Short mmCIF file of C-alpha atoms in Angstrom, two decimals:
data_model
loop_
_atom_site.label_atom_id
_atom_site.label_comp_id
_atom_site.label_asym_id
_atom_site.label_seq_id
_atom_site.Cartn_x
_atom_site.Cartn_y
_atom_site.Cartn_z
CA ASP A 1 47.89 -73.77 -191.62
CA GLY A 2 44.45 -74.47 -190.33
CA GLY A 3 41.36 -73.63 -192.45
CA ILE A 4 38.32 -74.48 -194.54
CA THR A 5 38.89 -75.78 -198.04
CA GLN A 6 36.10 -75.71 -200.54
CA SER A 7 36.42 -77.24 -204.00
CA PRO A 8 36.01 -76.71 -206.67
CA LYS A 9 36.51 -73.13 -206.96
CA TYR A 10 34.13 -72.97 -210.12
CA LEU A 11 31.55 -75.52 -211.27
CA PHE A 12 29.63 -75.92 -214.25
CA ARG A 13 26.60 -78.12 -214.85
CA LYS A 14 23.77 -78.92 -217.00
CA GLU A 15 20.21 -78.35 -215.69
CA GLY A 16 18.95 -81.76 -214.40
CA GLN A 17 22.23 -82.91 -213.06
CA ASN A 18 23.02 -83.33 -209.48
CA VAL A 19 26.29 -81.73 -208.35
CA THR A 20 28.23 -82.31 -204.99
CA LEU A 21 30.29 -79.32 -203.62
CA SER A 22 33.07 -80.27 -201.05
CA CYS A 23 34.06 -78.66 -197.88
CA GLU A 24 36.75 -79.79 -195.52
CA GLN A 25 38.11 -78.29 -192.34
CA ASN A 26 41.12 -79.10 -190.39
CA LEU A 27 40.32 -76.78 -187.34
CA ASN A 28 38.78 -79.58 -185.27
CA HIS A 29 35.43 -77.57 -185.32
CA ASP A 30 32.30 -79.41 -184.25
CA ALA A 31 29.72 -77.25 -186.15
CA MET A 32 29.68 -76.75 -189.90
CA TYR A 33 27.43 -74.89 -192.20
CA TRP A 34 26.35 -74.22 -195.76
CA TYR A 35 25.19 -70.77 -196.95
CA ARG A 36 23.99 -69.42 -200.33
CA GLN A 37 25.05 -66.04 -201.43
CA ASP A 38 23.26 -64.09 -204.23
CA PRO A 39 23.86 -60.67 -205.27
CA GLY A 40 22.37 -57.81 -203.21
CA GLN A 41 21.23 -60.36 -200.47
CA GLY A 42 22.53 -61.48 -197.05
CA LEU A 43 23.76 -65.10 -196.73
CA ARG A 44 20.92 -67.69 -196.40
CA LEU A 45 21.55 -70.76 -194.30
CA ILE A 46 20.82 -74.24 -196.50
CA TYR A 47 22.03 -76.67 -193.78
CA TYR A 48 24.04 -76.97 -190.64
CA SER A 49 25.47 -79.83 -188.68
CA GLN A 50 26.46 -79.62 -184.96
CA ILE A 51 28.10 -82.85 -184.64
CA VAL A 52 29.11 -86.05 -186.73
CA ASN A 53 26.14 -87.86 -188.27
CA ASP A 54 23.68 -85.01 -187.49
CA PHE A 55 22.35 -82.25 -189.46
CA GLN A 56 19.49 -79.93 -189.46
CA LYS A 57 17.78 -77.89 -192.19
CA GLY A 58 18.16 -74.27 -192.60
CA ASP A 59 15.98 -71.59 -194.06
CA ILE A 60 16.43 -72.72 -197.65
CA ALA A 61 17.08 -76.48 -197.55
CA GLU A 62 14.83 -77.61 -200.39
CA GLY A 63 16.52 -79.12 -203.33
CA TYR A 64 19.87 -79.64 -201.35
CA SER A 65 21.14 -82.58 -199.30
CA VAL A 66 24.02 -82.96 -197.03
CA SER A 67 26.03 -85.68 -194.99
CA ARG A 68 28.34 -85.40 -192.13
CA GLU A 69 30.07 -88.68 -191.86
CA LYS A 70 33.36 -87.18 -190.64
CA LYS A 71 34.01 -84.40 -188.55
CA GLU A 72 36.19 -82.71 -191.06
CA SER A 73 33.84 -82.99 -193.96
CA PHE A 74 30.49 -81.62 -194.85
CA PRO A 75 29.72 -81.99 -198.45
CA LEU A 76 26.57 -80.27 -200.23
CA THR A 77 24.59 -81.87 -202.92
CA VAL A 78 22.73 -79.44 -205.34
CA THR A 79 19.89 -81.61 -206.64
CA SER A 80 17.96 -81.27 -209.76
CA ALA A 81 14.93 -80.22 -207.62
CA GLN A 82 16.51 -77.12 -206.83
CA LYS A 83 14.84 -74.54 -208.92
CA ASN A 84 17.62 -71.79 -209.17
CA PRO A 85 20.82 -73.23 -208.37
CA THR A 86 23.23 -70.82 -209.85
CA ALA A 87 24.82 -68.94 -206.99
CA PHE A 88 28.04 -68.64 -204.90
CA TYR A 89 28.04 -71.21 -202.03
CA LEU A 90 29.95 -70.79 -198.75
CA CYS A 91 30.82 -73.18 -196.26
CA ALA A 92 31.68 -72.39 -192.69
CA SER A 93 32.53 -73.75 -189.28
CA SER A 94 32.62 -72.93 -185.68
CA ILE A 95 34.17 -74.47 -182.59
CA ARG A 96 30.71 -75.13 -181.52
CA ALA A 97 27.17 -74.11 -182.40
CA GLY A 98 26.83 -71.54 -179.60
CA GLU A 99 28.82 -68.36 -178.97
CA SER A 100 31.76 -68.88 -181.38
CA PRO A 101 32.27 -67.04 -184.50
CA LEU A 102 31.84 -68.44 -188.12
CA HIS A 103 34.72 -69.06 -190.20
CA PHE A 104 34.21 -69.39 -193.94
CA GLY A 105 35.83 -71.11 -196.78
CA ASN A 106 36.58 -69.32 -200.04
CA GLY A 107 33.28 -70.44 -201.84
CA THR A 108 32.44 -72.28 -204.79
CA ARG A 109 30.53 -70.42 -207.77
CA LEU A 110 28.12 -72.76 -209.20
CA THR A 111 26.75 -72.08 -212.69
CA VAL A 112 23.94 -74.28 -213.97
CA THR A 113 22.73 -73.91 -217.63
CA GLY B 1 14.07 -65.67 -192.21
CA GLN B 2 14.50 -62.10 -191.42
CA GLN B 3 17.74 -60.47 -192.79
CA LEU B 4 19.25 -57.36 -191.20
CA ASN B 5 19.15 -53.97 -192.50
CA GLN B 6 22.64 -52.66 -193.34
CA SER B 7 23.54 -49.19 -194.57
CA PRO B 8 24.82 -47.68 -196.60
CA GLN B 9 24.67 -49.93 -199.51
CA SER B 10 27.78 -48.53 -201.05
CA MET B 11 30.32 -45.72 -200.03
CA PHE B 12 32.95 -44.04 -202.29
CA ILE B 13 35.50 -42.25 -200.09
CA GLN B 14 38.94 -40.73 -200.45
CA GLU B 15 41.84 -42.43 -198.93
CA GLY B 16 42.46 -41.03 -195.34
CA GLU B 17 38.77 -40.46 -194.82
CA ASP B 18 37.00 -42.32 -191.82
CA VAL B 19 34.13 -44.65 -192.87
CA SER B 20 31.11 -45.67 -190.68
CA MET B 21 28.44 -48.37 -191.59
CA ASN B 22 25.61 -49.96 -189.39
CA CYS B 23 23.11 -52.76 -189.06
CA THR B 24 19.92 -52.85 -187.41
CA SER B 25 17.43 -55.75 -186.45
CA SER B 26 13.91 -55.87 -185.39
CA SER B 27 15.12 -58.56 -182.86
CA ILE B 28 17.46 -58.73 -180.08
CA PHE B 29 20.50 -60.34 -180.50
CA ASN B 30 23.53 -61.58 -178.14
CA THR B 31 26.10 -61.61 -180.96
CA TRP B 32 27.25 -59.39 -183.66
CA LEU B 33 29.93 -60.07 -186.00
CA TRP B 34 31.58 -57.96 -188.86
CA TYR B 35 33.17 -59.51 -191.85
CA LYS B 36 34.85 -58.36 -195.17
CA GLN B 37 34.72 -60.19 -198.23
CA ASP B 38 36.79 -59.67 -201.34
CA PRO B 39 35.20 -60.47 -204.84
CA GLY B 40 35.01 -64.26 -205.35
CA GLU B 41 36.45 -65.03 -202.07
CA GLY B 42 35.00 -65.99 -198.58
CA PRO B 43 34.23 -63.62 -195.83
CA VAL B 44 36.89 -62.86 -193.33
CA LEU B 45 35.95 -62.17 -189.62
CA LEU B 46 36.94 -58.63 -188.55
CA ILE B 47 35.50 -58.30 -185.05
CA ALA B 48 33.27 -60.53 -182.96
CA LEU B 49 30.95 -58.83 -180.04
CA TYR B 50 29.03 -60.64 -177.35
CA LYS B 51 27.91 -58.02 -174.87
CA ALA B 52 25.63 -55.17 -175.28
CA GLY B 53 27.40 -51.80 -175.17
CA GLU B 54 30.88 -53.67 -175.96
CA LEU B 55 33.30 -51.70 -178.12
CA THR B 56 35.99 -53.50 -179.60
CA SER B 57 38.92 -52.28 -181.95
CA ASN B 58 41.03 -54.34 -184.45
CA GLY B 59 43.76 -52.02 -185.80
CA ARG B 60 41.88 -49.17 -187.55
CA LEU B 61 38.49 -50.96 -187.20
CA THR B 62 36.18 -50.40 -184.26
CA ALA B 63 32.85 -51.92 -183.63
CA GLN B 64 30.23 -51.57 -181.02
CA PHE B 65 27.39 -53.77 -180.04
CA GLY B 66 24.27 -51.50 -179.27
CA ILE B 67 22.92 -50.90 -175.88
CA THR B 68 19.54 -52.08 -177.22
CA ARG B 69 20.80 -55.17 -178.62
CA LYS B 70 19.32 -54.31 -181.96
CA ASP B 71 22.08 -52.65 -183.77
CA SER B 72 25.76 -52.45 -184.27
CA PHE B 73 28.24 -50.21 -186.17
CA LEU B 74 31.65 -50.58 -187.72
CA ASN B 75 34.00 -47.73 -188.07
CA ILE B 76 37.10 -47.70 -190.19
CA SER B 77 39.64 -44.83 -189.56
CA ALA B 78 42.18 -43.29 -191.85
CA SER B 79 41.02 -45.57 -194.74
CA ILE B 80 43.64 -47.03 -197.29
CA PRO B 81 43.22 -48.63 -200.89
CA SER B 82 43.24 -52.36 -199.51
CA ASP B 83 40.16 -51.44 -197.41
CA VAL B 84 38.13 -51.83 -200.65
CA GLY B 85 35.72 -54.63 -200.57
CA ILE B 86 32.26 -55.53 -199.08
CA TYR B 87 31.63 -55.46 -195.46
CA PHE B 88 28.80 -57.28 -193.85
CA CYS B 89 27.35 -57.85 -190.39
CA ALA B 90 25.88 -60.81 -188.97
CA GLY B 91 23.72 -60.86 -185.84
CA GLY B 92 21.94 -63.87 -184.02
CA TYR B 93 21.62 -65.94 -180.70
CA ASN B 94 23.88 -68.67 -181.98
CA ASN B 95 25.25 -69.86 -185.19
CA ASN B 96 22.31 -71.87 -186.26
CA ASP B 97 20.13 -68.81 -186.63
CA MET B 98 22.58 -66.03 -187.56
CA ARG B 99 21.04 -63.29 -189.95
CA PHE B 100 23.14 -61.30 -192.21
CA GLY B 101 23.25 -57.83 -193.84
CA ALA B 102 23.21 -57.55 -197.55
CA GLY B 103 26.62 -55.68 -197.21
CA THR B 104 28.16 -52.37 -197.76
CA ARG B 105 30.64 -51.96 -200.73
CA LEU B 106 33.41 -49.79 -200.15
CA THR B 107 35.55 -47.99 -202.64
CA VAL B 108 38.65 -45.96 -201.77
CA LYS B 109 40.10 -43.51 -204.09
CA PRO B 110 43.64 -42.84 -203.84
#
């Protein structure tokens, strides 16, 4: 079955540590995205990538970093510079960046204490 | 960035009732998407709309792309218990600038 796999489902870290969230897709989609979801708010875009070896900042990129070395993979690193990292993180992909709907993974809940 | 205005925030309905929710934007969009999200899971695409005035159905779900291109609604007919969840809209010009509503939490009482 084709889909988007995010791992792990739950992640706990101490403040000051960097942590990397995994996102893999086997849909052969060109574009991939990272969103942050907080209670009572709409999803906010962190980073996106339209093609391998290219990525762009979204609305809330500060404190995050990404890489896109392979078409299938778009890992997100939450750095110690992110002031409020505890959130539900969603990875998405689409056939291309234009008129094609976003398909989401099942998310990673990150808790930083 | 601007987020969308989605209403209502929550709904409590009886099984069998119809449901309607909508999203509005101050900007014109060329895409409206509707998703359902269960707790702790990722959103699942329900309906995608790409033309002003477009009316699209997916089973008991119907969504429309407003003529002004600044709004969209989602209707659910004859609700059932498994319709419980959070529904949210997304609108934009391309996937790099999609804006999202905060969601409508639907509770269906048997």
